[in-house]
Coordinates of C-alpha atoms and ligand atoms in Angstrom, one line a residue:
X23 CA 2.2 21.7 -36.8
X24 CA 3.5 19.6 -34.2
X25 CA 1.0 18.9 -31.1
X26 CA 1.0 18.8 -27.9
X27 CA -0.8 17.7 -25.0
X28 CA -0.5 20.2 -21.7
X29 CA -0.4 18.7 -18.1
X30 CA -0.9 20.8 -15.3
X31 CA 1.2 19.1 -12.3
X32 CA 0.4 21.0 -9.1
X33 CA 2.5 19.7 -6.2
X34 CA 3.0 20.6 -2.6
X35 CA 5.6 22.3 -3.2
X36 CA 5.6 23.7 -6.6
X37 CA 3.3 23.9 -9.6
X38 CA 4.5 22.5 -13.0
X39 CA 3.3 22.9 -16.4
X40 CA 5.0 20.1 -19.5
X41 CA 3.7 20.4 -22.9
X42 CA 4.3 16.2 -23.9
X43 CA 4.2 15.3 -27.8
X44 CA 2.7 12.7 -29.2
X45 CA 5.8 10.6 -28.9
X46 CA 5.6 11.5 -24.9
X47 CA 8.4 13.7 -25.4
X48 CA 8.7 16.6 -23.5
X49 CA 8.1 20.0 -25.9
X50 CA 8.5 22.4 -23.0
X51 CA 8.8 22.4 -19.3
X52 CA 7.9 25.2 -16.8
X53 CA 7.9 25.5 -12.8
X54 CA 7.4 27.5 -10.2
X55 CA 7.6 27.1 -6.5
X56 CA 4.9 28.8 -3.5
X57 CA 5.3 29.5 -0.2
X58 CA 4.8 27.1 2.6
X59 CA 2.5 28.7 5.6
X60 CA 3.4 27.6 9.0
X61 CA 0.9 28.8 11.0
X62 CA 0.9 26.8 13.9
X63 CA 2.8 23.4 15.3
X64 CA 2.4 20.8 12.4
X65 CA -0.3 23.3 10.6
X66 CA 0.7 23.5 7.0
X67 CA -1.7 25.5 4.5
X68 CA -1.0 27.4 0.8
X69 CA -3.2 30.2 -0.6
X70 CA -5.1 28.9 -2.9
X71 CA -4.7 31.9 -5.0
X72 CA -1.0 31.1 -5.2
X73 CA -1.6 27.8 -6.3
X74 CA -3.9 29.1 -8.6
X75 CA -1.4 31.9 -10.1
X76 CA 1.3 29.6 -10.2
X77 CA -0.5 26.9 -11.9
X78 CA -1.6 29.6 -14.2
X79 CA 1.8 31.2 -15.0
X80 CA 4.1 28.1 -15.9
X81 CA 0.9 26.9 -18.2
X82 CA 1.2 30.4 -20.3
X83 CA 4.7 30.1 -20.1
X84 CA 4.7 26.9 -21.4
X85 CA 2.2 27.8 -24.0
X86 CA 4.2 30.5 -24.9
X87 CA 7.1 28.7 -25.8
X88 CA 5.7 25.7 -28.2
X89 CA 5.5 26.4 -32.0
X90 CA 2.4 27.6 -32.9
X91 CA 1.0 28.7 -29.7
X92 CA -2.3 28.1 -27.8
X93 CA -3.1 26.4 -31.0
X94 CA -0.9 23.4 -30.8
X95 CA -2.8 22.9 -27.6
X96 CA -4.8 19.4 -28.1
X97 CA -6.3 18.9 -24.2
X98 CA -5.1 19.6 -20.6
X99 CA -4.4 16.8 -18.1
X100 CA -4.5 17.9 -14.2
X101 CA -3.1 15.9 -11.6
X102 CA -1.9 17.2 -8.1
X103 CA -1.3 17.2 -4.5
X104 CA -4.0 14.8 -3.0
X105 CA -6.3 15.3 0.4
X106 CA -5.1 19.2 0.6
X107 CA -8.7 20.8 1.0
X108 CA -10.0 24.3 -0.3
X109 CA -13.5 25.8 0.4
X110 CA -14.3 28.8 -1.6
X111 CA -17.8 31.2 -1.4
X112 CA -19.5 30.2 -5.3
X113 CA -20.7 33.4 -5.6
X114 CA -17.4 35.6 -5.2
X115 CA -15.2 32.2 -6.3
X116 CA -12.8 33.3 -3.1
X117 CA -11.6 31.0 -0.8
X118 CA -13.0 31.4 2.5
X119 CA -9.5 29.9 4.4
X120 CA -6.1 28.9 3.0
X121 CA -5.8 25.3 1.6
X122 CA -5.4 23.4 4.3
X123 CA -2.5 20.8 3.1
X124 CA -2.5 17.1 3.5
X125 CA 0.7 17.8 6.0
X126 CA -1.5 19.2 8.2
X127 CA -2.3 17.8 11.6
X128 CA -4.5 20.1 13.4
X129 CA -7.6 17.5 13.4
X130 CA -5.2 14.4 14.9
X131 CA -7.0 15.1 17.8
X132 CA -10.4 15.2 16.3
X133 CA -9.9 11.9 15.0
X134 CA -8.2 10.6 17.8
X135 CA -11.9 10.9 19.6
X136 CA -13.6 9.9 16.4
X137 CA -11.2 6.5 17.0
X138 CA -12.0 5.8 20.2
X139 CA -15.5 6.4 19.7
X140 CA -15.0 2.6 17.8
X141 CA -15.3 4.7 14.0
X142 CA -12.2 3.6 12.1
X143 CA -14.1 0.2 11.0
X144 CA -17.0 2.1 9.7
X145 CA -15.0 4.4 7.8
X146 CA -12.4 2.2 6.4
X147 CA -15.2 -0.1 5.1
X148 CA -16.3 2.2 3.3
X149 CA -13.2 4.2 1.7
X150 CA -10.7 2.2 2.2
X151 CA -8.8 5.0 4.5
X152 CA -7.0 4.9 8.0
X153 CA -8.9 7.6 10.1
X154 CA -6.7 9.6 9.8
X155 CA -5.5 14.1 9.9
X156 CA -4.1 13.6 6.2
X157 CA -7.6 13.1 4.4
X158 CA -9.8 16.0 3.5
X159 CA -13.1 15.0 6.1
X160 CA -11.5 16.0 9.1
X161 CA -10.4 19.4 7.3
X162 CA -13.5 20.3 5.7
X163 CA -14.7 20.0 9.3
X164 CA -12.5 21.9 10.7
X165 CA -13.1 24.8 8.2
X166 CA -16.6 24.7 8.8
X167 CA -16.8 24.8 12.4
X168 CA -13.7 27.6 12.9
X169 CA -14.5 30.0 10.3
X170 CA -17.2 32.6 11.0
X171 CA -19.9 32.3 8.9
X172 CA -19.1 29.5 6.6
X173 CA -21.8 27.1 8.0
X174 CA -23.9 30.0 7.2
X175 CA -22.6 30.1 3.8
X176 CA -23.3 25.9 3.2
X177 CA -26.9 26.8 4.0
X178 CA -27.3 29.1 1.4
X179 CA -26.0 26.7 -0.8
X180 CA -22.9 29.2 -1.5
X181 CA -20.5 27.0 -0.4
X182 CA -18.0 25.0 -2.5
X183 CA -15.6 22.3 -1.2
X184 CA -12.7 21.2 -3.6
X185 CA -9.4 19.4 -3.9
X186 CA -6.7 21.2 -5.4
X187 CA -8.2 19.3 -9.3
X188 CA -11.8 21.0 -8.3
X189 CA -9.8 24.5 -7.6
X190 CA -7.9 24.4 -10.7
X191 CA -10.9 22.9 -13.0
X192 CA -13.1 26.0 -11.3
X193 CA -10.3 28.8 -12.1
X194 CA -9.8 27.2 -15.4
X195 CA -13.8 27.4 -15.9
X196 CA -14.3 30.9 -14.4
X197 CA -16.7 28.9 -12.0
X198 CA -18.7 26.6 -14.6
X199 CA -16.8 23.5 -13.5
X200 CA -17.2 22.4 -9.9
X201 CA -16.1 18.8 -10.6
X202 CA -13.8 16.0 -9.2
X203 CA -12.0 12.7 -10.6
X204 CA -12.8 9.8 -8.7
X205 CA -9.4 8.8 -7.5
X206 CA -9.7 12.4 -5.8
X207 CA -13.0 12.1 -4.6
X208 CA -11.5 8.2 -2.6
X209 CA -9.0 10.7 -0.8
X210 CA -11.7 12.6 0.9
X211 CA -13.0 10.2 3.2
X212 CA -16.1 10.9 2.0
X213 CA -17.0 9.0 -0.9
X214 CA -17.7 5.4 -0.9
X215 CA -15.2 3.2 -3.1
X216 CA -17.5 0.7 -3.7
X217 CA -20.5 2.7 -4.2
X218 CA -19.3 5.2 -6.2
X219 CA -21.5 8.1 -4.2
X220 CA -20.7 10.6 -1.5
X221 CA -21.7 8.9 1.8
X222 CA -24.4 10.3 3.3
X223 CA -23.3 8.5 6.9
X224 CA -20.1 9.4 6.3
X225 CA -21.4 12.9 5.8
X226 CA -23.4 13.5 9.0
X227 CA -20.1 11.5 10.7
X228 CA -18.7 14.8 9.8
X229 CA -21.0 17.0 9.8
X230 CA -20.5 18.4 6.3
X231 CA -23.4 19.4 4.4
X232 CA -24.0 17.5 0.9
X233 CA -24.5 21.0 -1.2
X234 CA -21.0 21.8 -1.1
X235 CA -19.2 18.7 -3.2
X236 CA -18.6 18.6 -6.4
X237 CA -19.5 16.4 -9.3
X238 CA -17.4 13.1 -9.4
X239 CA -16.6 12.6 -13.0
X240 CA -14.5 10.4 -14.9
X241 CA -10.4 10.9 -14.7
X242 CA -10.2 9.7 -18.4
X243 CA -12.4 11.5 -21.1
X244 CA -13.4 15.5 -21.6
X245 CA -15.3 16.3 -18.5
X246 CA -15.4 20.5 -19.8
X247 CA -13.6 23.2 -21.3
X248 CA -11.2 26.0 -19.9
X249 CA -13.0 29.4 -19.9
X250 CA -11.9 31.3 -23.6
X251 CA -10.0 34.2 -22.0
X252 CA -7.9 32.4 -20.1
X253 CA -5.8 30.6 -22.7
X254 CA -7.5 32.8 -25.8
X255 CA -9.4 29.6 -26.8
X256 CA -11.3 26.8 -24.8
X257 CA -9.4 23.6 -24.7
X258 CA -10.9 20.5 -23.2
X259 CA -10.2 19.1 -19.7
X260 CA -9.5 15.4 -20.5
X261 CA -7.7 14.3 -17.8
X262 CA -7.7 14.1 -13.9
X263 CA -5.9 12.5 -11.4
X264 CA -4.2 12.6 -8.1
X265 CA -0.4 12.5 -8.2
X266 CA 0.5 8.6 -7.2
X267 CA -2.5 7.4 -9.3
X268 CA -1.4 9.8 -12.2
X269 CA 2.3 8.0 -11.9
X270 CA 0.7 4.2 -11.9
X271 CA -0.9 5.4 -15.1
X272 CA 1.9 7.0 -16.0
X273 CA 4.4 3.9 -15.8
X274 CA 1.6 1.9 -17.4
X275 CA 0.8 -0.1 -15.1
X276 CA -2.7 -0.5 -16.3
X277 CA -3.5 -4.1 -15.3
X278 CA -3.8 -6.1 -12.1
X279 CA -0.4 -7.1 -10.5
X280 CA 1.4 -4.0 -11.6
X281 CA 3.4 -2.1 -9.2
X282 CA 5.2 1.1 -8.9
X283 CA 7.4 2.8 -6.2
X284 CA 8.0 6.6 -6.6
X285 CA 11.7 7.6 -4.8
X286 CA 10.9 11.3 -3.8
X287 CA 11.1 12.8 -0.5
X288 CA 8.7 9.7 0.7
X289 CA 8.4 6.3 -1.1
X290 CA 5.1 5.4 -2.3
X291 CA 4.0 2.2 -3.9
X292 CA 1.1 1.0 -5.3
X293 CA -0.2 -2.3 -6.5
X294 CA -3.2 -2.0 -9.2
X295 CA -5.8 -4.6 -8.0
X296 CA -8.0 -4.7 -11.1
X297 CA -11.8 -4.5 -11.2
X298 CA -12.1 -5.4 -7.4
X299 CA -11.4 -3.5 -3.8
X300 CA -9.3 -5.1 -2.0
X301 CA -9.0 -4.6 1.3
X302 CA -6.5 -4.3 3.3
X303 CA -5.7 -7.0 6.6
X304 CA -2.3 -5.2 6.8
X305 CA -2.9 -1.5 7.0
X306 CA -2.3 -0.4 4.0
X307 CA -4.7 2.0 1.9
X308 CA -7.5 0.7 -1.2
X309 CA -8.1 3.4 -3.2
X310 CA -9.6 4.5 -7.1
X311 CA -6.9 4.3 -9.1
X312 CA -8.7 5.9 -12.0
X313 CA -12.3 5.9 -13.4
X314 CA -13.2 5.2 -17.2
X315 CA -17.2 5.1 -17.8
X316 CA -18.7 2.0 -16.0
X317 CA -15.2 1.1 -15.3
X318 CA -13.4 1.4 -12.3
X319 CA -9.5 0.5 -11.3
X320 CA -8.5 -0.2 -7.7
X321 CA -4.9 -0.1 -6.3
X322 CA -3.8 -0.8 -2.6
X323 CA -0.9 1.8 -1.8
X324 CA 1.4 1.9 1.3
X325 CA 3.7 4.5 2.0
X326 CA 7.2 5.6 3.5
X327 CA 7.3 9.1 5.2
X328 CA 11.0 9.5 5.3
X329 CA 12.4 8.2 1.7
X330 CA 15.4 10.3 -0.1
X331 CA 14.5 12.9 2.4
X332 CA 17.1 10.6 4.5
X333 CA 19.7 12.0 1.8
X334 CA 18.2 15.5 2.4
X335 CA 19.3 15.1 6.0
X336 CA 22.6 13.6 5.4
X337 CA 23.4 16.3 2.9
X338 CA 21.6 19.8 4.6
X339 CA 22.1 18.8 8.5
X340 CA 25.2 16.2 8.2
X341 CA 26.8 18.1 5.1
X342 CA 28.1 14.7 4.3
X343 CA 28.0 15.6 0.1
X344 CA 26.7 18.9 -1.6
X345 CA 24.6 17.0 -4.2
X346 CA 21.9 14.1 -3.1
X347 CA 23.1 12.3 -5.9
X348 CA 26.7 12.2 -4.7
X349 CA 25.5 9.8 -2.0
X350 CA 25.8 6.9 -4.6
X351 CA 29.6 7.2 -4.8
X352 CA 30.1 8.0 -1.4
X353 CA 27.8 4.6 -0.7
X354 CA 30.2 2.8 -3.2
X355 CA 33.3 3.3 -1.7
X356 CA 32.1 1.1 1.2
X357 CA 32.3 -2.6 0.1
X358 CA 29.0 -3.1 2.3
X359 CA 27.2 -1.3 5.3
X360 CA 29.9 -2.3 8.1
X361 CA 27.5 -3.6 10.4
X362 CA 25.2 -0.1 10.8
X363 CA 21.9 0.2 10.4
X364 CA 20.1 3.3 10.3
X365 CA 16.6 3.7 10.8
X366 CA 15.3 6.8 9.5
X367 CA 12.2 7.1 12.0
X368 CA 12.6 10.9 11.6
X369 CA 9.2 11.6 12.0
X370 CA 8.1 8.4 13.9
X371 CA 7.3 5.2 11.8
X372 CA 4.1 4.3 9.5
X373 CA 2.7 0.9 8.3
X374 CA 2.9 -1.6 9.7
X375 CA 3.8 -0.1 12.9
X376 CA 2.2 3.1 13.2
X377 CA 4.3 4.4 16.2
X378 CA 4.7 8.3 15.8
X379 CA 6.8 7.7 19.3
X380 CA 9.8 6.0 17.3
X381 CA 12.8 8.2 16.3
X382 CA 15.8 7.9 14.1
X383 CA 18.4 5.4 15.1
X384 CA 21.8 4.4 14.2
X385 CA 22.8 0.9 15.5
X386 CA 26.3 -1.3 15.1
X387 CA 28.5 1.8 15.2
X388 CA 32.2 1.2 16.1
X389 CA 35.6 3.0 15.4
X390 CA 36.1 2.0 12.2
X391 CA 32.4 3.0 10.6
X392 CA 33.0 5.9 8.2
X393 CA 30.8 8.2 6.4
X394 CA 30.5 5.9 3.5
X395 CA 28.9 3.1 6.0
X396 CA 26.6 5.7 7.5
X397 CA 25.4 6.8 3.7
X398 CA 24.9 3.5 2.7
X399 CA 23.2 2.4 5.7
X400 CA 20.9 5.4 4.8
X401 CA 20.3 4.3 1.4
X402 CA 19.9 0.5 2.2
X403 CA 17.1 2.0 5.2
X404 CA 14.7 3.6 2.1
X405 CA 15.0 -0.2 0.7
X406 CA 14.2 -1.8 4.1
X407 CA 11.2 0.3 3.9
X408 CA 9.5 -0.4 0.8
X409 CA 10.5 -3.8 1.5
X410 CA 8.5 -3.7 4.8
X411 CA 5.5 -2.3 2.8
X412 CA 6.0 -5.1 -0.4
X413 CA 5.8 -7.4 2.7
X414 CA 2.4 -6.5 4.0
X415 CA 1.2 -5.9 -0.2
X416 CA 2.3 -9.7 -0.5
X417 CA -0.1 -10.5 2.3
X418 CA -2.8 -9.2 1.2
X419 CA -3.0 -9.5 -2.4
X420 CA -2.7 -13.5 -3.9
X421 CA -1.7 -12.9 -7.3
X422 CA 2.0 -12.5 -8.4
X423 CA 3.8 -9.9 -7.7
X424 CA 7.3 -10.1 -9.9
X425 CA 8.3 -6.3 -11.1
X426 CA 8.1 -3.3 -9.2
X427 CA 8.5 0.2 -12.0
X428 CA 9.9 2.7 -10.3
X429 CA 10.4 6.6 -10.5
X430 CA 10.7 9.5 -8.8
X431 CA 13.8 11.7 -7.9
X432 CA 16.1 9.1 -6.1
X433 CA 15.7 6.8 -8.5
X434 CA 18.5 7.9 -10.5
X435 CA 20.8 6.1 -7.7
X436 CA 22.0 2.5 -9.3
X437 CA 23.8 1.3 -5.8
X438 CA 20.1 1.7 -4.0
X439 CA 17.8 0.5 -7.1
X440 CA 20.6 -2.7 -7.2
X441 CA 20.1 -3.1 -3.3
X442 CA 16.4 -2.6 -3.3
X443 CA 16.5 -5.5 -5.9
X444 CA 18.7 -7.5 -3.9
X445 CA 16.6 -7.2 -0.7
X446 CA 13.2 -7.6 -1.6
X447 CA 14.5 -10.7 -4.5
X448 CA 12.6 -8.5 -7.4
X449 CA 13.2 -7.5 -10.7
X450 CA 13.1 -3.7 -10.8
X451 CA 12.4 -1.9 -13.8
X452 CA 13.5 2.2 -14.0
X453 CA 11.5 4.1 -17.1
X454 CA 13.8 6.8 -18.9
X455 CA 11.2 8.6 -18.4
X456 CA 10.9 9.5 -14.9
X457 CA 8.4 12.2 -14.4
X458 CA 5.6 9.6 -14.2
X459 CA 2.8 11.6 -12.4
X460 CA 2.5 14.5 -15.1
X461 CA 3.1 11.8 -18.0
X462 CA 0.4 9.5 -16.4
X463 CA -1.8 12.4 -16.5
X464 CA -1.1 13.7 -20.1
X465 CA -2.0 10.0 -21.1
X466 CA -5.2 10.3 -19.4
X467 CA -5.9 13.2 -21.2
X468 CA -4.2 12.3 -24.4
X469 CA -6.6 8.6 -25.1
X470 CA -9.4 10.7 -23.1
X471 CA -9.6 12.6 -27.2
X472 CA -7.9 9.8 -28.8
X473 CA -4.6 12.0 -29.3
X474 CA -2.6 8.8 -27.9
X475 CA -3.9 5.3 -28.6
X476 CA -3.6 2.6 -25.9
X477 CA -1.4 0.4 -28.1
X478 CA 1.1 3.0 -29.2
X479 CA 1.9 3.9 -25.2
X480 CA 2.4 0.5 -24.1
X481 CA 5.4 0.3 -26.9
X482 CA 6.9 3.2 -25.2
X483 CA 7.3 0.3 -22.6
X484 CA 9.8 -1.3 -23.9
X485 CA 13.1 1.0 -23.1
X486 CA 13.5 0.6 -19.3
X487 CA 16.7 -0.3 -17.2
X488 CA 16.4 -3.7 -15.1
X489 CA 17.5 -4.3 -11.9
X490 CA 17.6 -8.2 -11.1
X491 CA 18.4 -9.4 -7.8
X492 CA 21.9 -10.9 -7.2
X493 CA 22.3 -11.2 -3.3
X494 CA 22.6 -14.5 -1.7
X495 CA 19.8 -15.7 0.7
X496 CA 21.9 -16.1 3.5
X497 CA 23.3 -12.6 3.5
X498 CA 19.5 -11.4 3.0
X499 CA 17.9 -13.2 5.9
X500 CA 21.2 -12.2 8.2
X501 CA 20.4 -8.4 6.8
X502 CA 16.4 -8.6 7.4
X503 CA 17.0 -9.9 11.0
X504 CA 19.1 -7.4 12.0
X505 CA 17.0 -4.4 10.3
X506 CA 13.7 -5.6 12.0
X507 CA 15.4 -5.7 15.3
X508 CA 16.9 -2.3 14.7
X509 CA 13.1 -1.3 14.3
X510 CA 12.3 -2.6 17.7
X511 CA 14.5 -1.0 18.9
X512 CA 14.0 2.6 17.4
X513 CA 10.7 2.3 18.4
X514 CA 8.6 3.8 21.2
X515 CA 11.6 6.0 22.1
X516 CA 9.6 9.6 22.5
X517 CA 6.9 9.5 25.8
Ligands
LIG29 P1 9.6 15.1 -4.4 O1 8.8 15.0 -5.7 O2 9.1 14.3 -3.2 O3 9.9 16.5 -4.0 P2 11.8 14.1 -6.0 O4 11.2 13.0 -6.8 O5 12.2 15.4 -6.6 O6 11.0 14.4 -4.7 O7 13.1 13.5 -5.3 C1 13.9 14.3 -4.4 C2 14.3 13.4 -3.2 O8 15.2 12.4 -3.6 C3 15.1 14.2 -2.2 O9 14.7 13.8 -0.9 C4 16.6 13.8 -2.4 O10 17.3 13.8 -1.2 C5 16.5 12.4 -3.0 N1 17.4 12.2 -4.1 C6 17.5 12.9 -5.3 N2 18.5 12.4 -6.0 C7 19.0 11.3 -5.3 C8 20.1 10.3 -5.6 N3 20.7 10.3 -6.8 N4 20.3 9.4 -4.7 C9 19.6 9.4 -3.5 N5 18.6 10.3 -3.2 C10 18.3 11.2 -4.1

């Protein structure tokens, strides 16, 4: 009987379930999209049951659909949404509030004061975060001191905190597992990264009571079992990790110097560091990339808030093409970008320059710029960005940095792979295989029972398309002075 390993891939959007073989092929695929809850002005939150139920249904239906059942069933993998922040009542195993999602910015003010009460260094010492709304401290907080009786609750030692991996592992446990991965547990802001322990001064910082967190276990190894009538047997738990670290693992970039860049609605790279923490001069984020007994992997990871969603915008609001992917011929029948830059500060502008004031911006417009200029300008701005970021990763890590893998939805487009290539003067290297995070995470889970060997994954290396860079220096400096003073002057634009 063939087997299979299952990985559970619960995203902000939509939960996923993908049975993988043991030549990482894909036996069967299942997913299911939630609803988004808007309560408020930049609140986002999910029911936890939904993510539960959801998470639930495409792993039955998977199961359901592989020869011989629950049977062929070797371990699950889990990776997920990061930061988004569930607290549930231990007794009843309900959730006490909806998830609060890592979207949400209801506690920028709250850590606004906590910034200018001089705490980011004291924090980002020790977890390698920006203070920031998107981690789970500030939410957990928030919880705690707006929900009737949930303080109450902590004291009784009935309280439970969990990222979305501590919901799923305790519905998949019927409450015997209240447990956590360590490159979940670095998202919190409340576990030290070079400690390995929950703070204890970063947990009266907050306020937040130490009875509620779970266990920080391993992300590689069995670390339980599901409950036996959920699936009709118990299968191990051998794999955990949040969704960017899941993809490093995924595109095997197992050792220090390796890079990926994942081209989804955002753009997120990360650089695995080794053995050692590195922190960051340039803003950018250290955090676990996965933990392995005594052993622990760092990566440094910058992000880009508006990536393909650029295409999104050009297709849904501009209804410049029906299909995202149409962009790439619509790009190519432009010889070059005709002077325009376009600088997608839709929702304001991240590292290095952290100015939610700036707004999108269009420069070098004139009567003959078509709509091929304007979509190529688009695609050349998600390159300018991960360059920016590749930038500030070259400053603060010494090593070489030659390769970047990539992934992730808009990485199917050859134009922007070739001009991200071009820009940046690095070799780019797509994987056929381009649903990293829940392959990263079914490898995890896979060596965690010795269903995949090391050796045997890092051949599946070897079939990837290169990207090598072609453009002349010249015509690169000309186009990275321009797009930095487009920057300038897209910035600070809102009061
Ligand atoms: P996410 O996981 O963030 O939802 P995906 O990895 O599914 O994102 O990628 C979807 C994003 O990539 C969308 O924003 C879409 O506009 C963009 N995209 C998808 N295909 C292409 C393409 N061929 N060229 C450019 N952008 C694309």
């Amino acid at each position: 009987m063939q087997k299979y390993i299952l990985s559970l891939d619960q995203g902000t959007t939509s939960s996923r379930a993908i049975a993988y073989d043991k030549s990482a092929d894909i036996g069967s695929v299942s997913s299911q999209e939630f609803d988004q809850i808007y309560p408020n002005n930049a609140w986002v939150e999910h029911e936890p049951e939904a993510i539960w139920n959801s998470q639930l249904k495409v792993a039955k239906t998977v199961i359901g659909s592989i020869d011989g059942d629950i049977e062929a069933i070797e371990s699950i993998g889990i990776t997920n949404q990061r930061e988004t922040t569930i607290l549930w009542n231990r007794k009843t195993g309900k959730a006490i509030y909806n998830a609060i999602v890592w979207q949400d910015r209801r506690t920028a003010g709250y850590c606004e004061k906590l910034k200018a009460e001089g705490k980011h260094e004291f924090i980002f010492k020790k977890t390698g975060l920006f203070l920031d709304a998107y981690f789970s401290a500030s939410k957990i907080a928030w919880i705690l001191d707006n929900i009737e009786g949930t303080r109450a609750l902590a004291l009784e030692g009935n309280l439970a905190f969990g990222t979305v991996d501590s919901w799923l592992c305790w519905k998949l446990s019927k409450g015997n597992l209240h447990i956590t991965d360590a490159s979940n547990a670095s998202r919190t802001m409340l576990y030290n990264i070079h400690t390995l322990k929950w703070d204890e001064e970063l947990l009266d910082l907050f306020n937040i009571p130490a009875s509620i967190l779970p266990k920080v276990v391993d992300s590689i190894g069995i670390v339980g079992y599901t409950e036996k009538s959920i699936f009709g047997k118990e299968i191990p738990i051998s794999g955990i990790a949040g969704d960017q670290q899941a993809a490093l693992f995924g595109q095997l970039c197992w050792n220090e110097g390796m890079m990926k860049c994942t081209y989804g609605t955002g753009s997120f790279i990360m650089l695995n560091t080794g053995k050692e923490a590195l922190v960051s001069k340039s803003k950018l984020l250290t955090t676990i990339a996965w933990k392995r007994g005594d052993e622990v992997q760092y990566a440094i990871e910058g992000s880009v808030f508006i990536g393909g969603a650029v295409i999104q915008w050009l297709r849904d609001e501009m209804e410049f093409f029906k299909e995202a992917s149409d962009s790439e011929s619509l790009a190519e029948a432009a010889e070059d970008n005709g002077g325009i830059f376009f600088v997608p500060a839709l929702a304001g502008l991240g590292a290095p320059y952290w100015d939610p004031f700036a707004r999108g911006s269009i420069f070098g417009i004139t009567r003959s710029t078509s709509k091929a200029h304007l979509t190529r300008a688009a695609l050349e701005s998600i390159c300018f960005q991960v360059n920016t970021i590749l930038g500030l990763l070259k400053l603060d890590y010494k090593g070489n940095i030659d390769q970047i893998n990539v992934d992730g939805g808009a990485s199917a487009n050859n134009l922007l792979l070739q001009f991200q290539s071009d820009i940046s003067d690095i070799e780019i290297l797509r994987t056929n295989k381009l649903e990293s995070t829940s392959l990263g995470v079914a490898f995890m889970a896979g060596i965690g029972i010795g269903f995949y060997s090391e050796e045997n994954l890092l051949k599946l290396n070897e079939s990837k398309h290169n990207f090598k860079p072609e453009m002349d220096k010249m015509i690169r400096k000309n186009l990275l002075g321009k797009w930095n003073e487009a920057v300038k002057r897209a910035m600070n634009w809102e009061d």
